[in-house]
Amino acid sequence: MDDVPSSPATPAPAPLPVLQADCANCFALCCVALPFAKSNDFAVNKPAGTPCGNLQQDFRCGIHTRLRDKGFQGCTVFDCFGAGQQVSQVTFGGRDWRTHPGTARQMFEVFPVLRHLHELLFYVSEALTLPAATPIHADLRRALAETEEWTRADAQALTTDLDVGELRQRINTLLLKTSELVRAKVPGRKKNHRGADLMGARLSGADLRGANLRGAYLIAADLTRADLRTADLIGADLRDTDLRGADLREAVFLTQPQLNAAQGDPTTRIPPTLTRPTHWT
């Protein structure tokens, strides 16, 4: 009997883009492409497409270690989820906007698009780690593959063919279902503060396990010693939120920028996938 030739091995899927900023491999896109307004977060106004006055020729920040002291707290909070190096090294193949000025306009247009895609990858990747979301893991994997494929598209496709809003809407439906499945595991009635104005609210010691805090305004709220395990925090505004002693270990869809914007201390418990901000006391 003739030997049956073996079928070629199925190629391994391409690795996901790194979802953490790697500023050493980025052309300071957040310092140029994005605008900011003079406020408590930024000391000056800067229009989109104009380099920040603190940006050096080597794409490094001249006041990186003194950003908060110099009135640029907003810079310490921002995170591109790795979109910067994806645009710089993949989409534009290592061509920077200074030595190739013809790429500048398109590069600055693509950066916010990739940032949206990488943020979606972050959320979907987290959802796939949650056992409670197993019933929709197949749908999540399809969403992950589609989004990841878009991150490899060329600049023209990203700016003309991709409908980011439509993609976000479809994925958000899956993230909502993920949230519901996770929070359903918490016994008892869960608090629903979705989109609520809780600025300055006194919630010290509150039991917020399984709470819906999606898009809630928690600016300067007192959440000291609050229990936020399995609370859905996607899109919640945590600027200057007091998280000292709070338990966020199993919070759903909590991001590094949210932690960076808040206040905490050594007793604040955070998920192992996130990093304790250096400005926390």
Short mmCIF file of N, CA and C in Angstrom, two decimals, residues 81-171:
data_model
loop_
_atom_site.label_atom_id
_atom_site.label_comp_id
_atom_site.label_asym_id
_atom_site.label_seq_id
_atom_site.Cartn_x
_atom_site.Cartn_y
_atom_site.Cartn_z
N PHE A 81 -2.52 51.09 24.70
CA PHE A 81 -2.73 49.64 24.62
C PHE A 81 -1.83 49.01 23.54
N GLY A 82 -0.68 49.63 23.29
CA GLY A 82 0.27 49.07 22.33
C GLY A 82 0.05 49.52 20.90
N ALA A 83 -0.93 50.41 20.68
CA ALA A 83 -1.21 50.84 19.31
C ALA A 83 -0.06 51.66 18.72
N GLY A 84 0.67 52.38 19.57
CA GLY A 84 1.74 53.22 19.07
C GLY A 84 2.80 52.46 18.32
N GLN A 85 3.29 51.39 18.93
CA GLN A 85 4.33 50.62 18.25
C GLN A 85 3.77 49.82 17.07
N GLN A 86 2.48 49.48 17.12
CA GLN A 86 1.87 48.78 15.99
C GLN A 86 1.83 49.68 14.77
N VAL A 87 1.42 50.91 14.97
CA VAL A 87 1.39 51.87 13.86
C VAL A 87 2.81 52.16 13.37
N SER A 88 3.71 52.40 14.30
CA SER A 88 5.07 52.80 13.94
C SER A 88 5.85 51.69 13.23
N GLN A 89 5.78 50.47 13.78
CA GLN A 89 6.64 49.40 13.29
C GLN A 89 5.97 48.45 12.32
N VAL A 90 4.64 48.35 12.36
CA VAL A 90 3.94 47.41 11.49
C VAL A 90 3.23 48.15 10.36
N THR A 91 2.28 49.00 10.70
CA THR A 91 1.51 49.70 9.66
C THR A 91 2.42 50.52 8.75
N PHE A 92 3.40 51.21 9.34
CA PHE A 92 4.29 52.07 8.55
C PHE A 92 5.71 51.53 8.46
N GLY A 93 5.91 50.30 8.87
CA GLY A 93 7.18 49.61 8.63
C GLY A 93 8.41 50.30 9.15
N GLY A 94 8.29 51.03 10.26
CA GLY A 94 9.45 51.67 10.85
C GLY A 94 9.80 53.02 10.27
N ARG A 95 8.97 53.56 9.38
CA ARG A 95 9.21 54.89 8.81
C ARG A 95 8.59 55.93 9.73
N ASP A 96 9.39 56.83 10.25
CA ASP A 96 8.84 57.80 11.19
C ASP A 96 8.40 59.07 10.46
N TRP A 97 7.57 59.85 11.13
CA TRP A 97 6.97 61.03 10.51
C TRP A 97 7.93 62.20 10.35
N ARG A 98 9.09 62.13 11.01
CA ARG A 98 10.06 63.22 10.87
C ARG A 98 10.92 63.03 9.62
N THR A 99 11.45 61.84 9.45
CA THR A 99 12.31 61.60 8.29
C THR A 99 11.49 61.26 7.04
N HIS A 100 10.22 60.94 7.23
CA HIS A 100 9.31 60.68 6.11
C HIS A 100 8.06 61.54 6.31
N PRO A 101 8.17 62.85 6.18
CA PRO A 101 7.05 63.75 6.49
C PRO A 101 5.80 63.48 5.67
N GLY A 102 5.97 62.80 4.53
CA GLY A 102 4.80 62.48 3.72
C GLY A 102 3.87 61.48 4.39
N THR A 103 4.37 60.77 5.38
CA THR A 103 3.54 59.78 6.08
C THR A 103 2.79 60.40 7.26
N ALA A 104 3.18 61.61 7.66
CA ALA A 104 2.71 62.17 8.92
C ALA A 104 1.18 62.22 9.03
N ARG A 105 0.54 62.83 8.05
CA ARG A 105 -0.92 63.02 8.16
C ARG A 105 -1.65 61.70 8.28
N GLN A 106 -1.29 60.73 7.43
CA GLN A 106 -1.97 59.45 7.47
C GLN A 106 -1.63 58.69 8.75
N MET A 107 -0.40 58.78 9.19
CA MET A 107 0.01 58.11 10.43
C MET A 107 -0.80 58.63 11.61
N PHE A 108 -0.98 59.95 11.66
CA PHE A 108 -1.72 60.55 12.77
C PHE A 108 -3.21 60.20 12.69
N GLU A 109 -3.74 59.94 11.49
CA GLU A 109 -5.12 59.51 11.34
C GLU A 109 -5.30 58.06 11.76
N VAL A 110 -4.30 57.25 11.46
CA VAL A 110 -4.38 55.81 11.76
C VAL A 110 -4.24 55.53 13.25
N PHE A 111 -3.43 56.32 13.94
CA PHE A 111 -3.14 56.03 15.35
C PHE A 111 -4.40 55.91 16.21
N PRO A 112 -5.34 56.86 16.18
CA PRO A 112 -6.55 56.70 17.01
C PRO A 112 -7.36 55.47 16.63
N VAL A 113 -7.35 55.10 15.35
CA VAL A 113 -8.09 53.91 14.91
C VAL A 113 -7.48 52.66 15.52
N LEU A 114 -6.16 52.55 15.44
CA LEU A 114 -5.47 51.39 16.03
C LEU A 114 -5.65 51.37 17.54
N ARG A 115 -5.69 52.54 18.15
CA ARG A 115 -5.87 52.60 19.59
C ARG A 115 -7.23 51.99 19.97
N HIS A 116 -8.27 52.31 19.20
CA HIS A 116 -9.59 51.72 19.43
C HIS A 116 -9.53 50.20 19.27
N LEU A 117 -8.86 49.75 18.22
CA LEU A 117 -8.77 48.31 17.97
C LEU A 117 -8.03 47.58 19.09
N HIS A 118 -6.94 48.16 19.56
CA HIS A 118 -6.17 47.53 20.62
C HIS A 118 -6.94 47.51 21.94
N GLU A 119 -7.71 48.55 22.19
CA GLU A 119 -8.53 48.56 23.39
C GLU A 119 -9.57 47.44 23.33
N LEU A 120 -10.17 47.25 22.15
CA LEU A 120 -11.13 46.17 21.97
C LEU A 120 -10.46 44.81 22.17
N LEU A 121 -9.25 44.66 21.65
CA LEU A 121 -8.51 43.42 21.84
C LEU A 121 -8.27 43.15 23.33
N PHE A 122 -7.97 44.21 24.07
CA PHE A 122 -7.74 44.09 25.51
C PHE A 122 -8.98 43.54 26.20
N TYR A 123 -10.13 44.13 25.91
CA TYR A 123 -11.36 43.70 26.57
C TYR A 123 -11.76 42.28 26.17
N VAL A 124 -11.68 41.98 24.89
CA VAL A 124 -12.08 40.64 24.43
C VAL A 124 -11.12 39.59 24.98
N SER A 125 -9.83 39.91 25.01
CA SER A 125 -8.86 38.97 25.57
C SER A 125 -9.16 38.68 27.03
N GLU A 126 -9.53 39.72 27.79
CA GLU A 126 -9.89 39.49 29.19
C GLU A 126 -11.14 38.63 29.30
N ALA A 127 -12.14 38.92 28.47
CA ALA A 127 -13.38 38.14 28.51
C ALA A 127 -13.11 36.66 28.29
N LEU A 128 -12.14 36.35 27.44
CA LEU A 128 -11.82 34.95 27.15
C LEU A 128 -11.12 34.26 28.30
N THR A 129 -10.66 34.99 29.29
CA THR A 129 -10.04 34.37 30.47
C THR A 129 -11.05 34.09 31.56
N LEU A 130 -12.29 34.53 31.39
CA LEU A 130 -13.30 34.43 32.45
C LEU A 130 -14.13 33.16 32.26
N PRO A 131 -14.03 32.21 33.18
CA PRO A 131 -14.79 30.96 33.05
C PRO A 131 -16.29 31.17 32.91
N ALA A 132 -16.83 32.19 33.57
CA ALA A 132 -18.27 32.42 33.51
C ALA A 132 -18.73 32.74 32.10
N ALA A 133 -17.82 33.25 31.27
CA ALA A 133 -18.17 33.63 29.90
C ALA A 133 -18.00 32.49 28.90
N THR A 134 -17.74 31.29 29.38
CA THR A 134 -17.53 30.14 28.51
C THR A 134 -18.64 29.96 27.47
N PRO A 135 -19.92 30.18 27.81
CA PRO A 135 -20.98 29.99 26.80
C PRO A 135 -20.82 30.86 25.56
N ILE A 136 -20.11 31.96 25.65
CA ILE A 136 -19.94 32.83 24.47
C ILE A 136 -18.49 32.92 24.03
N HIS A 137 -17.64 32.00 24.51
CA HIS A 137 -16.23 32.04 24.12
C HIS A 137 -16.04 31.91 22.61
N ALA A 138 -16.86 31.11 21.96
CA ALA A 138 -16.71 30.95 20.51
C ALA A 138 -16.96 32.28 19.79
N ASP A 139 -17.98 33.00 20.21
CA ASP A 139 -18.26 34.31 19.62
C ASP A 139 -17.14 35.30 19.93
N LEU A 140 -16.62 35.23 21.14
CA LEU A 140 -15.53 36.11 21.53
C LEU A 140 -14.27 35.83 20.71
N ARG A 141 -14.00 34.55 20.48
CA ARG A 141 -12.82 34.21 19.68
C ARG A 141 -12.96 34.72 18.25
N ARG A 142 -14.15 34.66 17.70
CA ARG A 142 -14.36 35.20 16.35
C ARG A 142 -14.15 36.72 16.34
N ALA A 143 -14.65 37.38 17.37
CA ALA A 143 -14.47 38.83 17.46
C ALA A 143 -13.00 39.18 17.61
N LEU A 144 -12.28 38.38 18.39
CA LEU A 144 -10.86 38.61 18.58
C LEU A 144 -10.11 38.47 17.26
N ALA A 145 -10.42 37.42 16.50
CA ALA A 145 -9.74 37.17 15.24
C ALA A 145 -10.02 38.29 14.23
N GLU A 146 -11.28 38.74 14.18
CA GLU A 146 -11.63 39.81 13.25
C GLU A 146 -10.91 41.11 13.59
N THR A 147 -10.89 41.43 14.87
CA THR A 147 -10.24 42.67 15.30
C THR A 147 -8.74 42.61 15.07
N GLU A 148 -8.16 41.47 15.39
CA GLU A 148 -6.72 41.30 15.20
C GLU A 148 -6.36 41.41 13.72
N GLU A 149 -7.21 40.90 12.86
CA GLU A 149 -6.94 40.99 11.42
C GLU A 149 -6.93 42.45 10.97
N TRP A 150 -7.83 43.25 11.54
CA TRP A 150 -7.86 44.67 11.18
C TRP A 150 -6.58 45.37 11.62
N THR A 151 -5.97 44.95 12.72
CA THR A 151 -4.74 45.61 13.17
C THR A 151 -3.60 45.42 12.18
N ARG A 152 -3.71 44.43 11.31
CA ARG A 152 -2.66 44.16 10.31
C ARG A 152 -2.97 44.81 8.96
N ALA A 153 -4.12 45.47 8.88
CA ALA A 153 -4.50 46.11 7.61
C ALA A 153 -3.62 47.31 7.32
N ASP A 154 -3.60 47.71 6.04
CA ASP A 154 -2.78 48.87 5.69
C ASP A 154 -3.51 50.16 6.08
N ALA A 155 -2.78 51.25 6.01
CA ALA A 155 -3.32 52.53 6.46
C ALA A 155 -4.55 52.94 5.68
N GLN A 156 -4.56 52.68 4.39
CA GLN A 156 -5.71 53.06 3.57
C GLN A 156 -6.97 52.35 4.02
N ALA A 157 -6.86 51.05 4.26
CA ALA A 157 -8.03 50.28 4.69
C ALA A 157 -8.52 50.73 6.06
N LEU A 158 -7.59 51.02 6.94
CA LEU A 158 -7.96 51.42 8.30
C LEU A 158 -8.70 52.76 8.33
N THR A 159 -8.37 53.64 7.40
CA THR A 159 -8.99 54.97 7.42
C THR A 159 -10.20 55.09 6.50
N THR A 160 -10.37 54.15 5.58
CA THR A 160 -11.49 54.27 4.64
C THR A 160 -12.47 53.09 4.67
N ASP A 161 -11.98 51.90 4.97
CA ASP A 161 -12.84 50.71 4.90
C ASP A 161 -13.40 50.27 6.24
N LEU A 162 -12.71 50.54 7.31
CA LEU A 162 -13.13 50.07 8.63
C LEU A 162 -14.14 51.02 9.26
N ASP A 163 -15.26 50.45 9.71
CA ASP A 163 -16.25 51.19 10.49
C ASP A 163 -16.03 50.84 11.95
N VAL A 164 -15.20 51.66 12.63
CA VAL A 164 -14.85 51.36 14.02
C VAL A 164 -16.09 51.35 14.91
N GLY A 165 -17.00 52.28 14.69
CA GLY A 165 -18.19 52.35 15.52
C GLY A 165 -19.03 51.09 15.43
N GLU A 166 -19.18 50.56 14.23
CA GLU A 166 -19.97 49.34 14.04
C GLU A 166 -19.30 48.15 14.71
N LEU A 167 -17.97 48.07 14.57
CA LEU A 167 -17.23 46.98 15.20
C LEU A 167 -17.33 47.07 16.72
N ARG A 168 -17.18 48.27 17.27
CA ARG A 168 -17.29 48.46 18.72
C ARG A 168 -18.67 48.06 19.21
N GLN A 169 -19.70 48.40 18.45
CA GLN A 169 -21.06 48.08 18.87
C GLN A 169 -21.27 46.57 18.94
N ARG A 170 -20.77 45.85 17.94
CA ARG A 170 -20.93 44.40 17.94
C ARG A 170 -20.16 43.76 19.09
N ILE A 171 -18.95 44.24 19.31
CA ILE A 171 -18.14 43.67 20.39
C ILE A 171 -18.71 44.06 21.75
#
